[in-house]
Coordinates of N, CA and C and ligand atoms in Angstrom, one line a residue:
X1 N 400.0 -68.9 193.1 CA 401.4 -68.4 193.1 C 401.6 -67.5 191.9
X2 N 402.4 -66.0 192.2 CA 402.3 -65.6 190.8 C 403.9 -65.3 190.6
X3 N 404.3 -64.7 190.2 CA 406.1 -64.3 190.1 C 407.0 -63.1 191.0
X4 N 405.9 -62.7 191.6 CA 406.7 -61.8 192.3 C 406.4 -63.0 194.3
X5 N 405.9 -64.1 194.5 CA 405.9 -64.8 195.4 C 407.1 -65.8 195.2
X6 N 407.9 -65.7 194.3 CA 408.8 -66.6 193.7 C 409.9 -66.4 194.9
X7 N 410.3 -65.5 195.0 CA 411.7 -65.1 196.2 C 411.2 -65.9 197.5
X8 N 410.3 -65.8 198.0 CA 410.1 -66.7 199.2 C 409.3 -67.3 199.4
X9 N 409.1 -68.2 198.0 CA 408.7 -69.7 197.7 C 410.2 -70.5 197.8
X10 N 411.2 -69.7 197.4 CA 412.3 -70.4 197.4 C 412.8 -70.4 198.0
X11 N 412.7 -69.4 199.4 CA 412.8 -69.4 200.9 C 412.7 -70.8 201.3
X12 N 411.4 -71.2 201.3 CA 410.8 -72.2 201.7 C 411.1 -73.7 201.1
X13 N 411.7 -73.5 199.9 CA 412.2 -74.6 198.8 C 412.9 -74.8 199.4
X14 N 414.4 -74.1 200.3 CA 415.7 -74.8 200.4 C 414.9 -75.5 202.2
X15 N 414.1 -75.2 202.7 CA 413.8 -75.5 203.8 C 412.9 -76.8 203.9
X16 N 412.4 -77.0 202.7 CA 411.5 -78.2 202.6 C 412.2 -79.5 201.8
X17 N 413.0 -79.1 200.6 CA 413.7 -79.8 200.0 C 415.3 -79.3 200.3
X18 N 416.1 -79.4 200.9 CA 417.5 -78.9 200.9 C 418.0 -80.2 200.0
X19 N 417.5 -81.4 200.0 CA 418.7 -81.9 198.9 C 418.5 -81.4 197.0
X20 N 417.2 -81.5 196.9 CA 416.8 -80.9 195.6 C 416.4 -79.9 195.3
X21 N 416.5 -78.7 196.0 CA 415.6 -77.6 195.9 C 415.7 -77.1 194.6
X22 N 414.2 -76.7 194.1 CA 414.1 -76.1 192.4 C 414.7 -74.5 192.6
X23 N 415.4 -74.6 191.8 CA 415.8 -72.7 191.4 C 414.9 -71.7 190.7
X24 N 415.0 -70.4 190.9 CA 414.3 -69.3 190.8 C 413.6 -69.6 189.0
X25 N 414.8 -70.0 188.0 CA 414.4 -70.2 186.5 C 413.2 -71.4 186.6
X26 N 413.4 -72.4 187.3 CA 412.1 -73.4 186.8 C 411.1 -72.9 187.6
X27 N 410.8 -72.1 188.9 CA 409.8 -71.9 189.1 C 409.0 -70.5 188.0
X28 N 409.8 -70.0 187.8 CA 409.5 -69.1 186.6 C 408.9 -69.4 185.4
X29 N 409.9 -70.6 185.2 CA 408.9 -71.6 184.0 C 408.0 -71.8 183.9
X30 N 408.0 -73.0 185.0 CA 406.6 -73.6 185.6 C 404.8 -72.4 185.3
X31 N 405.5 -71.4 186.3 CA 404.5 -70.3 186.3 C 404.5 -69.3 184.7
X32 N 405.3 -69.7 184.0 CA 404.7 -69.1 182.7 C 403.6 -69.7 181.9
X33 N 403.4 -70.9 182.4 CA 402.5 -71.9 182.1 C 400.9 -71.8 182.6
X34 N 401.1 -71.1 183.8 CA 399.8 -71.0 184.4 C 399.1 -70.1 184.5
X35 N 398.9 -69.4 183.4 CA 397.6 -68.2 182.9 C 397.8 -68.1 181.4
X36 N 396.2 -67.9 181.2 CA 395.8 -67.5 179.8 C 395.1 -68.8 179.2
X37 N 394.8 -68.9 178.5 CA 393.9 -69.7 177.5 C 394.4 -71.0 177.5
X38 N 396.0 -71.2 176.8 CA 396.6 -72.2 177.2 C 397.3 -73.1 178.1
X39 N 397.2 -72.7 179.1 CA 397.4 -72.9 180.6 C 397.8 -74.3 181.0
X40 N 398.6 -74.5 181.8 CA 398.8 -76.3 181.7 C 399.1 -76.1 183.2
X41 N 399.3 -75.5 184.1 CA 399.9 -75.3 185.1 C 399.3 -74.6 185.9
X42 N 399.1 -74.9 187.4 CA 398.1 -74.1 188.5 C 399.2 -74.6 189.7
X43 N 399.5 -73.3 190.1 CA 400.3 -73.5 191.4 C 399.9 -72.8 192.6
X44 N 399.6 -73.1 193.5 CA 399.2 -71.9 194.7 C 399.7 -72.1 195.5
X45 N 399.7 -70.7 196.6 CA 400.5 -70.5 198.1 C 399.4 -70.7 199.0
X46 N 399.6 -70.9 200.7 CA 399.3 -70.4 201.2 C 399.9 -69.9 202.4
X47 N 399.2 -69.0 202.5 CA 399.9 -67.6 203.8 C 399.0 -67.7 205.4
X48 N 399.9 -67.9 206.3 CA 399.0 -67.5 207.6 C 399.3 -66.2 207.8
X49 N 398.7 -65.8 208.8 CA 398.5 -64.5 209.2 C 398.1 -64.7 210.5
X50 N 399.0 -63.9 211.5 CA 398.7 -64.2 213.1 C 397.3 -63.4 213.4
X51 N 397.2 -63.7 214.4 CA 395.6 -63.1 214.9 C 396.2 -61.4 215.6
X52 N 395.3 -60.6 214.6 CA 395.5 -59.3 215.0 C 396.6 -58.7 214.7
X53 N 397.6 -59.1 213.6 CA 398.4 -59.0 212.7 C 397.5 -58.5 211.5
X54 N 398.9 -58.0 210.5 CA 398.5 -57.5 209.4 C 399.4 -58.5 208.2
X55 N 400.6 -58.5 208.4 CA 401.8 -59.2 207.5 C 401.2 -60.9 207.3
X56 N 401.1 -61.1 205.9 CA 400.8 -62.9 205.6 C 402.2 -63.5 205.3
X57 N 402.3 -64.7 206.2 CA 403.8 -65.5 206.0 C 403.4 -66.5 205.2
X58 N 404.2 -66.9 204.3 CA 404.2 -68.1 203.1 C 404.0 -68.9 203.8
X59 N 403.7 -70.3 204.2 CA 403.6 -71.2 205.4 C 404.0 -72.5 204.1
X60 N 403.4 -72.6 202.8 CA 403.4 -73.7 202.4 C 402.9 -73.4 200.6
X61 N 403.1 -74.3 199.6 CA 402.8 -74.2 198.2 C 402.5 -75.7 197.5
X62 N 402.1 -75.4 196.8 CA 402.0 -76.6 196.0 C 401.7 -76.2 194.1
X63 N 402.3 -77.4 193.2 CA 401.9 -77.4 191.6 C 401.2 -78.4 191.6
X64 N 400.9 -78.4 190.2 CA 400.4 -79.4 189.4 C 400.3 -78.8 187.9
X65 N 401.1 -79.8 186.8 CA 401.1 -79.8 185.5 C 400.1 -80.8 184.8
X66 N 399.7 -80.3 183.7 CA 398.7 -81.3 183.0 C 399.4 -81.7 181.6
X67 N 399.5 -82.5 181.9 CA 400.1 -82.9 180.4 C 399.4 -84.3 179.7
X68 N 399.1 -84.1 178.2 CA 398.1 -85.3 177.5 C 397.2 -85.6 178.4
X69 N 396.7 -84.9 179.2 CA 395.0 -85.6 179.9 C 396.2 -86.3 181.4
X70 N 397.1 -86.2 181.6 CA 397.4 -86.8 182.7 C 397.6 -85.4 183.6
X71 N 397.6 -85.5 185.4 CA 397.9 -84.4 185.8 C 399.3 -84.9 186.6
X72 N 400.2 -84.2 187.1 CA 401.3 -84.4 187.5 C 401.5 -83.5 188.9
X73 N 401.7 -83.8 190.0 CA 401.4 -83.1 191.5 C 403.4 -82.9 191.2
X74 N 403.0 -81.9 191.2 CA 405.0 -81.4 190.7 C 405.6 -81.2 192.1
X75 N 405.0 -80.6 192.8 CA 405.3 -79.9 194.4 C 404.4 -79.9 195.2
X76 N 404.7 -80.5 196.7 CA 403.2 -79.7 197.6 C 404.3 -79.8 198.7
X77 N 404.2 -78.2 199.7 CA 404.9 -78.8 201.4 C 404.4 -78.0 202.1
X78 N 404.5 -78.0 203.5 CA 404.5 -77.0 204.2 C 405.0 -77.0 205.4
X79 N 405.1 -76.0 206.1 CA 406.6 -75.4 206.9 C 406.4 -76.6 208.3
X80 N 407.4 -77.2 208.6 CA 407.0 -77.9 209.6 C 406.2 -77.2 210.4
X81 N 406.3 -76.0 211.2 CA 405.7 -75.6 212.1 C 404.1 -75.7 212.0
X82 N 403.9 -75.9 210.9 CA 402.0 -75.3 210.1 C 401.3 -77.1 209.7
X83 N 402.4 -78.0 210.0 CA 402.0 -79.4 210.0 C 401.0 -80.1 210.6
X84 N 400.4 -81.1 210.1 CA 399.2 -81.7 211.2 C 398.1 -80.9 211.3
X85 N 397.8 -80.1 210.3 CA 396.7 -78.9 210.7 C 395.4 -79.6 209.3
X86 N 395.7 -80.2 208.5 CA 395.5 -80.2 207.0 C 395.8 -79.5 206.2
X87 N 396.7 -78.5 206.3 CA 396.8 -77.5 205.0 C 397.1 -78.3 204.0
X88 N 398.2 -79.6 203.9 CA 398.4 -80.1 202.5 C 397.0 -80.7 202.1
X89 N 396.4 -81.3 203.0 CA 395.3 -81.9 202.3 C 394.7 -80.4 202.3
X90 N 394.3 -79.4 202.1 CA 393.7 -78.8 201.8 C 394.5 -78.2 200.2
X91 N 395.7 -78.0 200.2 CA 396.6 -77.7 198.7 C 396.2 -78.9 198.0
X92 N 396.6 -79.9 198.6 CA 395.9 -81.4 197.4 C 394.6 -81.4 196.8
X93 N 393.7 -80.7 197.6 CA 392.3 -81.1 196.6 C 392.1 -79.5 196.1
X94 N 392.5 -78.7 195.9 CA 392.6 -77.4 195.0 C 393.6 -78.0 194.2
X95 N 394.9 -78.9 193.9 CA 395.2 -79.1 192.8 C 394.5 -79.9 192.2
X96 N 393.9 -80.9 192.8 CA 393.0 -82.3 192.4 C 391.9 -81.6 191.1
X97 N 391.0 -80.5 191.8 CA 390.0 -79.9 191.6 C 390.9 -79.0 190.1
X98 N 392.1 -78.5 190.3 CA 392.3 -78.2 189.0 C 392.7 -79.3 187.7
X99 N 393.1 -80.3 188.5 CA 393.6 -81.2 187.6 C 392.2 -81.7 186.9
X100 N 391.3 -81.4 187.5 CA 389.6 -82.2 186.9 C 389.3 -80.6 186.3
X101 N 389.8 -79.7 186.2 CA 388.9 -78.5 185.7 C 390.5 -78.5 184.3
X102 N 391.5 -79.2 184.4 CA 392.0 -79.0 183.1 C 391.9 -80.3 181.9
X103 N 390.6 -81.0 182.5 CA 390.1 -82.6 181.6 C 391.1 -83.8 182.3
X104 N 391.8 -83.8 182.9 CA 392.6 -85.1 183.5 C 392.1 -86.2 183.8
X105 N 392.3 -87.3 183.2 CA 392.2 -88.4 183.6 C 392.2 -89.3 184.4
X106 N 393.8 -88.7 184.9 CA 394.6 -89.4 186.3 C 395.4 -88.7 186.6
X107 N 395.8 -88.8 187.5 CA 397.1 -88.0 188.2 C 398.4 -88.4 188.6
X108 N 399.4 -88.2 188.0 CA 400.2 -89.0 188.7 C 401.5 -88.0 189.7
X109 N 402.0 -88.9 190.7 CA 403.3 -88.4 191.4 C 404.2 -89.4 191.9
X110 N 405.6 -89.0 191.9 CA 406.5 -89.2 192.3 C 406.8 -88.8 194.0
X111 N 407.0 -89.7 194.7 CA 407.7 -89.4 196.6 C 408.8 -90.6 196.8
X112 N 409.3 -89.8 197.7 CA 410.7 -90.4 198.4 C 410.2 -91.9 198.8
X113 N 410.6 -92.8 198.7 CA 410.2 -94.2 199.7 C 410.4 -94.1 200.8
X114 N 411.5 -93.2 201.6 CA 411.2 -92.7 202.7 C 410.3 -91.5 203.8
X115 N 409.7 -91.1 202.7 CA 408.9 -90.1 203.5 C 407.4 -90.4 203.4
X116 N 407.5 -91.0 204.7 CA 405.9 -91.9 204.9 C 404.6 -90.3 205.1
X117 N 405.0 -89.6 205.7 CA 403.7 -88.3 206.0 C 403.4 -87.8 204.6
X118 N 404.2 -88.0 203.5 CA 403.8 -87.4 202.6 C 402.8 -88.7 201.2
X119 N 403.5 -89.8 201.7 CA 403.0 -91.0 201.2 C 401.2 -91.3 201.8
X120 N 401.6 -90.7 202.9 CA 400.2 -91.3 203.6 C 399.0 -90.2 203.4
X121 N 399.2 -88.9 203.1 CA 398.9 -88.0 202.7 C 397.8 -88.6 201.0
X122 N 398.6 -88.8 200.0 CA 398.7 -89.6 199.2 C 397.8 -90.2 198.9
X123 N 397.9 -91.7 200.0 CA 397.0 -92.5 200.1 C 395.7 -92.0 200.3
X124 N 395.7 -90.8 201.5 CA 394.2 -90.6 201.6 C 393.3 -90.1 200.9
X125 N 394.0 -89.6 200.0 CA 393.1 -89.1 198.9 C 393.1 -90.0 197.6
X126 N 393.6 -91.0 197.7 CA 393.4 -92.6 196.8 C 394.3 -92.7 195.9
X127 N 395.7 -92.2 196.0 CA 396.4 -92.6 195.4 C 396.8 -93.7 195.4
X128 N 397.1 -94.6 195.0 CA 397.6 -96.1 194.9 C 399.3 -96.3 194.3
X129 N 400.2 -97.0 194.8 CA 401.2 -97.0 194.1 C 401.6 -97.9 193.6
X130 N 402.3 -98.1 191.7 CA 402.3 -98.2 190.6 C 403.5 -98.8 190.2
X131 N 404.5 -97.7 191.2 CA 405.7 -98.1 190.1 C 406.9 -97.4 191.4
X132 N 407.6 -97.8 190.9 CA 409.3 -97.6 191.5 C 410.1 -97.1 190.5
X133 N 410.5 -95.9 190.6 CA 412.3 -95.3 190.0 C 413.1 -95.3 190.5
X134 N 414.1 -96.2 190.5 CA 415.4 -96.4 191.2 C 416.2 -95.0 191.1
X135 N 417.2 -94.8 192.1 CA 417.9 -94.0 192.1 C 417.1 -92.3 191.8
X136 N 415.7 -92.4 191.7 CA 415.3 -90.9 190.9 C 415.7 -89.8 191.9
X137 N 415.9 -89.6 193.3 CA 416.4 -88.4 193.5 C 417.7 -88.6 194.1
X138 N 418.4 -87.5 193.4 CA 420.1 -87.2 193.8 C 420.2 -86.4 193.8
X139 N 421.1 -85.7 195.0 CA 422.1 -86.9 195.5 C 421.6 -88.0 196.3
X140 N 422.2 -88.9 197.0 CA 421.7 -89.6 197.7 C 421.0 -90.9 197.4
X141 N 420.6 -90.8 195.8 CA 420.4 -92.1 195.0 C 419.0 -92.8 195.9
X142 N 417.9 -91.8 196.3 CA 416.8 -92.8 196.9 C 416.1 -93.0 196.0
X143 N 414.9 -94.0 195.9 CA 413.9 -94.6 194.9 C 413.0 -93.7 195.0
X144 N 411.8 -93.7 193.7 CA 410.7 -93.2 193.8 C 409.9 -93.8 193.9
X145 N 408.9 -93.7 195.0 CA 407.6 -94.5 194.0 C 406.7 -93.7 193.2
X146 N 406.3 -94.3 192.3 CA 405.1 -93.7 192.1 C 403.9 -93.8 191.7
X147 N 403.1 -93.1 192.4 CA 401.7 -93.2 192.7 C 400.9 -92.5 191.5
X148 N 399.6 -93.2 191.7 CA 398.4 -92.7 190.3 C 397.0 -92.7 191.3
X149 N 396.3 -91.7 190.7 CA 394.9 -91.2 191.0 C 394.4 -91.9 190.0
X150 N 393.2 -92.3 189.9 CA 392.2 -92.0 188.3 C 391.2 -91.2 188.9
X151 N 391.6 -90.3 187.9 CA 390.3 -89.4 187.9 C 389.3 -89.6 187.0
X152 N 387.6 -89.2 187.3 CA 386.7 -89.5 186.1 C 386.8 -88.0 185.0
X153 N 387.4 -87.2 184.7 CA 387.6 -86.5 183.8 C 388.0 -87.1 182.4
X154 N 387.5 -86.5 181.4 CA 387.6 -87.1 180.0 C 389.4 -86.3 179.9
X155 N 390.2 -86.6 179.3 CA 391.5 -86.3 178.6 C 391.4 -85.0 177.6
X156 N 392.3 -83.8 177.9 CA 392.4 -82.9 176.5 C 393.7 -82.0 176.5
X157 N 394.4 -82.1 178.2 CA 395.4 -81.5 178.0 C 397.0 -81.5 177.1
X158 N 397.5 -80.8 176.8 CA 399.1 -81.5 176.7 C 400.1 -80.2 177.0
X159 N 401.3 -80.7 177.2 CA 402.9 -79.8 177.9 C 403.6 -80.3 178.2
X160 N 404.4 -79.9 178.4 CA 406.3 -80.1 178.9 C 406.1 -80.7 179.9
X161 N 406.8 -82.4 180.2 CA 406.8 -82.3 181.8 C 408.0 -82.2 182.5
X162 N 407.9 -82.2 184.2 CA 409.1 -81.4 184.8 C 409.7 -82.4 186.1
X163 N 410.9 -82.4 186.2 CA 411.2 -84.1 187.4 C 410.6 -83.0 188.6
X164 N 410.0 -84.0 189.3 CA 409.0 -83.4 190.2 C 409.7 -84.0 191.5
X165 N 409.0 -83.3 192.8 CA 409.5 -84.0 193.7 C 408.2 -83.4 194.6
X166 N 407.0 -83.9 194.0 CA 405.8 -83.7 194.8 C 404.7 -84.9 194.5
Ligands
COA1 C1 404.0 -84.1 203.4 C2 403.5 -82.8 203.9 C3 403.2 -81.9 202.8 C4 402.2 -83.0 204.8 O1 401.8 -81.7 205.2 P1 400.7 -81.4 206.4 O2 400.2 -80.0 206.2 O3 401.3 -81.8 207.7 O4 399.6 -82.5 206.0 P2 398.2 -82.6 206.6 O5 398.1 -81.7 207.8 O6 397.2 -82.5 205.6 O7 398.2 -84.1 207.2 C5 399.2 -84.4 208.2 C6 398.5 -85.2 209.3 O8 397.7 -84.3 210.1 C7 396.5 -84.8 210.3 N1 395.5 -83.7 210.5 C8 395.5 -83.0 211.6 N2 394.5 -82.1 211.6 C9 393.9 -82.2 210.4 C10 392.8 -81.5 209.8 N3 392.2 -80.5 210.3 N4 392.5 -82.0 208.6 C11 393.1 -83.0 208.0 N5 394.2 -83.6 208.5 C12 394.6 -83.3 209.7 C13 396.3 -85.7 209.1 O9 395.3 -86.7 209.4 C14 397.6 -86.3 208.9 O10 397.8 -87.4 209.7 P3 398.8 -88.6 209.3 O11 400.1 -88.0 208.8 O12 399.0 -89.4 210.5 O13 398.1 -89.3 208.2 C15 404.6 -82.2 204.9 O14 405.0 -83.2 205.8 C16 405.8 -81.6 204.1 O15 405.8 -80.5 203.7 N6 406.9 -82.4 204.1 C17 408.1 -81.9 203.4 C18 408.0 -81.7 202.0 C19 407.6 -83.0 201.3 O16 408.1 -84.0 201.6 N7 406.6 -82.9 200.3 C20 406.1 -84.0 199.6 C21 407.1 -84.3 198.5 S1 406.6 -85.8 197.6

């Protein structure tokens, strides 16, 4: 994801998240984070493209922050229509694979207790879950759980972290 994909990433924000959707300023943040030497942040799109077309549609995105050796899955969705295919499990292990190429140790995330496809998602790639935050997304006052990876990467990152809803 770079900054000029930001406008219809956030197309797709109010359509994936309409109770929380992130604004134009933190995805700008976020992505000021993710180039150059210091880097803490890797976010990608991906685009389909119809057969025998030329134009690529945003279909789906996903983050991940590194902070002190831990990695943090900030965002992943994609468009209902592009569901069931694997694309997230395909965005999960390109962040996974970054979170091990920025020294991580573990990974952690935050999900709705109601949203089992993204929980189960999750699990298949060995997340385990940890912990509960009451009340963590509002409106609406639902719980988080949240889930941890261990990764075998040695620890070297650190940065800002950001309330995630990925
Ligand atoms: C959670 C979410 C990202 C999953 O996206 P997805 O692209 O449908 O995920 P996948 O295709 O990788 O997996 C979905 C199902 O398709 C199946 N599947 C079908 N074809 C597949 C393939 N070729 N490869 C892998 N899985 C495939 C998976 O096994 C999985 O089945 P399950 O849900 O019964 O376990 C999506 O539902 C979403 O965007 N939700 C709204 C936003 C959201 O809640 N994000 C998470 C915030 S914490």
């Amino acid at each position: 994801m770079r900054w000029w994909d930001i406008e219809r990433v956030l197309g797709l924000e109010h359509v994936l998240f309409p109770e929380d959707a992130w604004t134009a300023g933190l995805f700008w943040s976020e992505l000021a984070h993710a180039r150059g030497p210091g880097a803490t942040r890797r976010y990608l799109v991906a685009e389909s493209r119809a057969p025998g077309g030329e134009e690529h549609t945003l279909v789906g995105y996903g983050g991940l922050a590194a902070v002190g050796g831990t990695g943090d899955i900030q965002t992943i969705g994609v468009l209902p229509a592009h569901r069931g295919t694997g694309l997230a499990a395909r965005l999960m292990g390109e962040l996974l694979a970054a979170a091990d190429a920025f020294g991580c140790h573990e990974v952690m995330l935050e999900v709705r207790v109601d949203n089992a496809p993204a929980q189960r998602l999750y699990e298949r790639f060995g997340f385990t879950r940890i912990g509960l935050r009451r009340g963590y997304y509002q409106p609406g006052n639902v719980d988080a759980l949240v889930m941890r990876l261990e990764t075998p990467a040695p620890s070297a990152n650190s940065s800002q972290g950001t309330k995630t809803h990925g």
